Amino acid sequence: MLRILLPLLLCGCFRPTGLKNDDTGASSSGEVGSVGTSMPTTSSPTSSSSTSGESSLEITSNPTSSGPDSTSSSSSSSSSSSGTSGGSSSSSSPGTSSTGSVPAICGNGIQEEGEACDDGNDDNGDGCDEACQRDALFIFVTSSIYPPNFQNTQTADALCTLYAEQTTLLPQTEYVAWMSGVDSPVDRMGPNPALPYILPDHTPVAANLPDLIDAMLLAPINQDETGKVHTPEAASCMNAMDLAWTATTATGMISAVNCDLWVSNLSRDQGLVGRIHEVNGSWSALCNQNCALKARLYCVEKTP
Ligand SMILES: [Ca+2]
Ligand SMILES: [Ca+2]
Ligand SMILES: [Ca+2]
């Protein structure tokens, strides 16, 4: 059985465009693949580790780099000036420097004070509006398939966040796997009465959270984190590439068919899956999949 090496993701050995995902069914290829070197991201998913033999997922904490940014440079300059000058208050006072006098410019691609986001444009409906406020949250399906023994939903959530970090199409925020364990993904996503959920190419899926959990989507969640749209591989519940582990109904309710709370990858257990090409309730709850098989994950951006 192929092992899924999340350390590859974390060391930056993961390039979404290099993922193989065209294999079928329960075949053991097609997971996280490519090798690279640098991990540019700074946010760190929660640390967790799994120990059971095969297909272990290890998500280790990625140390948040406290950037040597404007704060350190300004403090060093102020300290140096205060060190050299013998006490003239104007030159050496550390409090004179700057904080926040420059007005933020929305659309310059830099998130500044007062901006919830800045995507470098003044377009609306793409997650960040012309006033640099969030106007949508993102939802996508992972480009790879996984065995269901994630160990818990938190690990799956962290995996989703990692996926988002690999692309410029998605905000570098926190994501939740649309997967129930002891809790529903709706509980982990946070309330969202106002913002639509959109695919990476900005296609709307639902107008807000209530609209997402009414068993009818505006568009299927068949787009992965790179924006690639996946087409059906087979009918119904026959192909892993069409399916995503959920253990969740299309109304956001917990299902107990969850591969023994996501620790089992044995054929005697089952997990509820949805089909990524569906817009009716089958998007989240289509059939029970053998836990020895693999499937994708749906990932939903957490309400900021
Ligand atoms: Ca800005
Ligand atoms: Ca925009
Ligand atoms: Ca709906």
XYZ file of C-alpha atoms and ligand atoms in Angstrom:
307
model
C 0.000 0.000 0.000
C 1.363 3.309 -0.898
C 2.176 5.603 1.884
C 1.082 9.152 1.771
C 3.922 11.254 2.863
C 2.696 14.497 4.160
C 6.208 15.388 5.173
C 6.700 15.769 1.459
C 4.067 18.415 1.502
C 5.674 20.127 4.392
C 9.167 20.120 3.096
C 7.837 21.649 -0.054
C 8.203 18.518 -2.015
C 4.658 18.935 -3.115
C 3.692 20.609 -6.314
C 0.021 20.492 -7.063
C 0.520 20.434 -10.765
C 2.680 17.401 -10.423
C 0.181 15.295 -8.611
C -0.971 12.243 -10.375
C -4.607 11.711 -10.124
C -5.652 9.864 -13.142
C -5.508 6.387 -11.829
C -8.591 4.483 -11.067
C -10.420 2.942 -8.248
C -8.485 1.422 -5.483
C -5.202 1.498 -7.234
C -2.421 2.508 -5.024
C -0.764 5.113 -7.155
C -1.666 8.681 -7.670
C -0.987 10.304 -4.404
C 1.220 13.112 -3.442
C 4.116 12.900 -5.724
C 6.583 15.421 -6.771
C 9.738 16.462 -5.155
C 10.899 19.963 -4.662
C 12.832 21.864 -2.136
C 11.521 24.928 -0.479
C 8.397 25.421 1.533
C 7.410 29.032 1.140
C 4.502 29.006 3.492
C 4.482 30.465 6.911
C 1.260 29.379 8.467
C 1.426 26.158 10.337
C -1.240 23.538 10.483
C -1.765 21.873 13.744
C 0.696 19.270 14.566
C -0.424 15.754 14.725
C 0.998 12.470 13.911
C -0.207 9.053 13.186
C 1.639 6.000 14.007
C -0.165 3.122 12.470
C 1.929 1.406 9.910
C 0.867 2.068 6.427
C -0.489 5.192 4.908
C 0.490 7.211 7.870
C -0.199 10.881 7.658
C 2.238 13.037 9.414
C 1.542 16.686 9.636
C 4.247 18.319 11.540
C 4.186 21.828 12.677
C 5.736 24.244 10.303
C 7.495 26.873 12.345
C 5.909 30.189 11.786
C 8.532 32.510 10.610
C 8.340 35.746 12.392
C 9.514 37.805 9.551
C 12.290 40.282 9.951
C 10.031 42.865 8.522
C 9.388 46.461 9.105
C 9.203 46.043 12.845
C 12.676 44.716 13.313
C 14.239 47.064 10.825
C 12.588 50.068 12.332
C 13.532 49.034 15.809
C 17.128 48.485 14.793
C 17.302 51.839 13.116
C 15.825 53.557 16.096
C 18.156 51.781 18.445
C 21.176 52.635 16.373
C 20.207 56.232 16.171
C 19.580 56.385 19.866
C 22.924 54.761 20.449
C 24.909 57.248 18.482
C 23.235 60.456 19.407
C 23.772 61.620 22.876
C 20.228 62.456 23.665
C 18.742 64.829 21.218
C 15.153 63.928 21.579
C 14.158 64.410 17.985
C 16.583 61.968 16.451
C 16.652 59.293 19.095
C 13.096 59.009 20.266
C 11.945 55.545 19.320
C 8.315 56.515 19.267
C 8.404 58.764 16.269
C 8.628 56.036 13.716
C 5.740 55.665 11.546
C 3.179 53.307 12.909
C 0.280 53.401 10.536
C 0.519 56.850 9.078
C 0.655 55.599 5.511
C -2.851 54.975 4.193
C -3.610 51.523 2.909
C -4.058 51.166 -0.808
C -6.593 48.534 -1.767
C -5.543 46.622 -4.834
C -1.799 46.856 -4.436
C -1.574 43.180 -3.536
C -0.390 43.856 -0.024
C -2.715 43.323 2.889
C -2.453 46.427 5.031
C -4.106 47.761 8.120
C -7.858 47.849 7.766
C -7.842 45.373 4.893
C -9.239 41.877 5.369
C -7.521 40.886 2.146
C -5.866 42.355 -0.904
C -5.797 40.236 -4.022
C -4.168 42.852 -6.201
C -7.252 43.781 -8.177
C -10.505 45.686 -7.832
C -12.710 42.848 -9.042
C -15.615 41.664 -6.924
C -16.876 38.141 -6.426
C -13.417 36.606 -6.322
C -13.075 36.333 -2.565
C -11.762 39.857 -2.006
C -13.779 42.855 -3.116
C -12.844 46.314 -4.337
C -12.831 47.569 -0.759
C -10.452 44.796 0.279
C -13.065 42.964 2.316
C -13.833 39.281 1.922
C -16.767 38.723 -0.412
C -16.617 34.936 -0.743
C -15.127 31.841 0.843
C -13.546 29.069 -1.171
C -14.433 25.423 -1.551
C -12.574 22.811 -3.563
C -11.816 19.112 -3.804
C -8.328 17.752 -3.319
C -6.383 16.773 -6.402
C -5.307 13.521 -4.757
C -7.079 10.583 -3.215
C -6.414 9.209 0.235
C -7.166 6.186 2.342
C -9.588 7.139 5.087
C -7.395 6.582 8.126
C -6.684 10.229 8.748
C -6.913 9.450 12.492
C -9.208 12.383 13.114
C -10.904 15.271 11.393
C -8.324 17.771 12.599
C -5.661 16.035 10.546
C -7.892 16.176 7.511
C -8.547 19.866 8.165
C -4.822 20.526 8.314
C -4.378 18.661 5.062
C -6.915 20.933 3.410
C -5.095 23.992 4.699
C -1.863 22.607 3.295
C -3.466 22.165 -0.082
C -4.576 25.773 -0.107
C -1.065 26.865 0.724
C 0.238 25.300 -2.447
C -1.652 27.580 -4.776
C -2.047 31.264 -5.395
C -5.661 30.699 -6.352
C -6.734 30.358 -2.746
C -6.434 32.624 0.287
C -3.840 31.479 2.770
C -6.340 30.970 5.536
C -7.668 27.985 7.418
C -9.659 25.269 5.755
C -11.903 22.510 7.020
C -12.373 19.095 5.498
C -16.030 18.436 4.753
C -15.879 15.352 6.931
C -17.630 14.356 10.116
C -16.067 12.578 13.024
C -17.393 13.313 16.450
C -18.300 16.707 15.068
C -19.771 17.952 11.843
C -17.748 20.090 9.431
C -20.420 22.725 9.876
C -19.369 23.017 13.501
C -15.748 23.524 12.539
C -16.345 25.903 9.649
C -17.923 28.628 11.713
C -21.144 30.505 10.995
C -21.488 32.118 7.616
C -24.822 33.783 6.948
C -23.559 36.129 4.289
C -20.600 35.074 2.187
C -20.978 32.809 -0.835
C -18.838 29.728 -1.307
C -16.994 29.734 -4.623
C -14.728 27.356 -6.501
C -11.114 28.310 -7.224
C -12.231 29.813 -10.557
C -14.880 31.831 -8.646
C -17.878 29.792 -9.767
C -20.492 30.079 -7.001
C -21.448 26.872 -5.220
C -23.747 28.333 -2.585
C -24.862 31.772 -1.468
C -23.933 31.141 2.165
C -23.730 28.332 4.673
C -27.482 27.663 4.850
C -27.489 27.433 1.070
C -24.564 25.025 1.149
C -26.401 22.598 3.398
C -29.741 22.462 1.623
C -28.813 19.443 -0.505
C -28.706 21.480 -3.693
C -25.562 23.143 -4.993
C -25.311 25.821 -7.645
C -22.377 23.964 -9.182
C -20.622 20.697 -8.443
C -17.484 20.791 -6.309
C -15.388 19.137 -8.970
C -12.536 21.640 -9.091
C -9.305 20.979 -7.254
C -6.970 23.440 -5.592
C -5.204 24.147 -8.877
C -8.462 25.049 -10.571
C -8.532 21.836 -12.569
C -12.056 20.636 -13.283
C -12.434 16.879 -12.999
C -14.780 14.983 -15.242
C -16.585 11.783 -14.311
C -14.533 8.633 -14.456
C -17.336 6.165 -13.992
C -20.946 5.845 -13.064
C -22.196 6.264 -9.547
C -19.957 4.959 -6.788
C -17.558 3.022 -8.945
C -14.417 5.123 -9.084
C -12.401 6.711 -6.312
C -11.517 9.695 -8.441
C -15.173 10.701 -8.479
C -15.609 10.400 -4.727
C -14.801 12.254 -1.527
C -14.864 10.929 2.039
C -17.513 12.785 4.030
C -19.477 10.772 6.619
C -21.725 13.784 6.355
C -25.143 14.291 4.845
C -25.812 17.062 2.382
C -27.558 18.921 5.181
C -24.422 18.872 7.276
C -25.482 16.100 9.613
C -23.060 13.566 11.016
C -23.093 10.051 9.632
C -21.707 7.213 11.698
C -20.382 5.478 8.596
C -16.915 6.868 9.109
C -14.319 4.103 8.813
C -14.297 3.665 12.551
C -13.860 7.375 13.160
C -11.209 7.608 10.447
C -8.751 5.152 11.892
C -9.622 2.157 9.739
C -8.401 1.395 6.264
C -9.777 -2.117 6.349
C -12.184 -3.572 3.859
C -14.520 -4.751 6.599
C -15.314 -1.112 7.473
C -17.150 1.487 5.475
C -17.146 5.230 5.050
C -19.796 7.440 3.498
C -18.652 9.247 0.378
C -20.096 11.921 -1.865
C -19.657 12.258 -5.600
C -17.871 15.362 -6.815
C -19.934 15.712 -9.964
C -23.286 15.970 -8.246
C -25.311 19.016 -7.295
C -28.031 17.177 -5.409
C -27.598 15.541 -2.028
C -25.295 12.960 -3.564
C -22.508 15.523 -3.594
C -22.054 14.733 0.075
C -23.795 11.412 0.604
C -23.898 8.946 -2.253
C -22.798 5.548 -1.021
C -20.723 3.678 1.500
C -17.192 3.083 0.366
C -14.986 0.219 1.444
C -12.390 1.693 3.820
C -9.591 -0.161 2.067
C -10.191 2.140 -0.880
C -9.346 5.786 -1.366
C -11.160 8.998 -2.132
C -10.652 12.741 -2.209
C -11.560 15.318 0.393
C -13.747 18.346 0.026
C -12.136 21.384 1.588
C -14.045 24.447 2.748
C -12.553 27.728 3.836
C -13.228 28.443 7.451
C -15.136 31.619 8.215
C -12.499 34.235 9.063
Ca -3.416 46.914 0.200
Ca -10.826 40.982 -5.987
Ca -28.095 25.319 -2.061
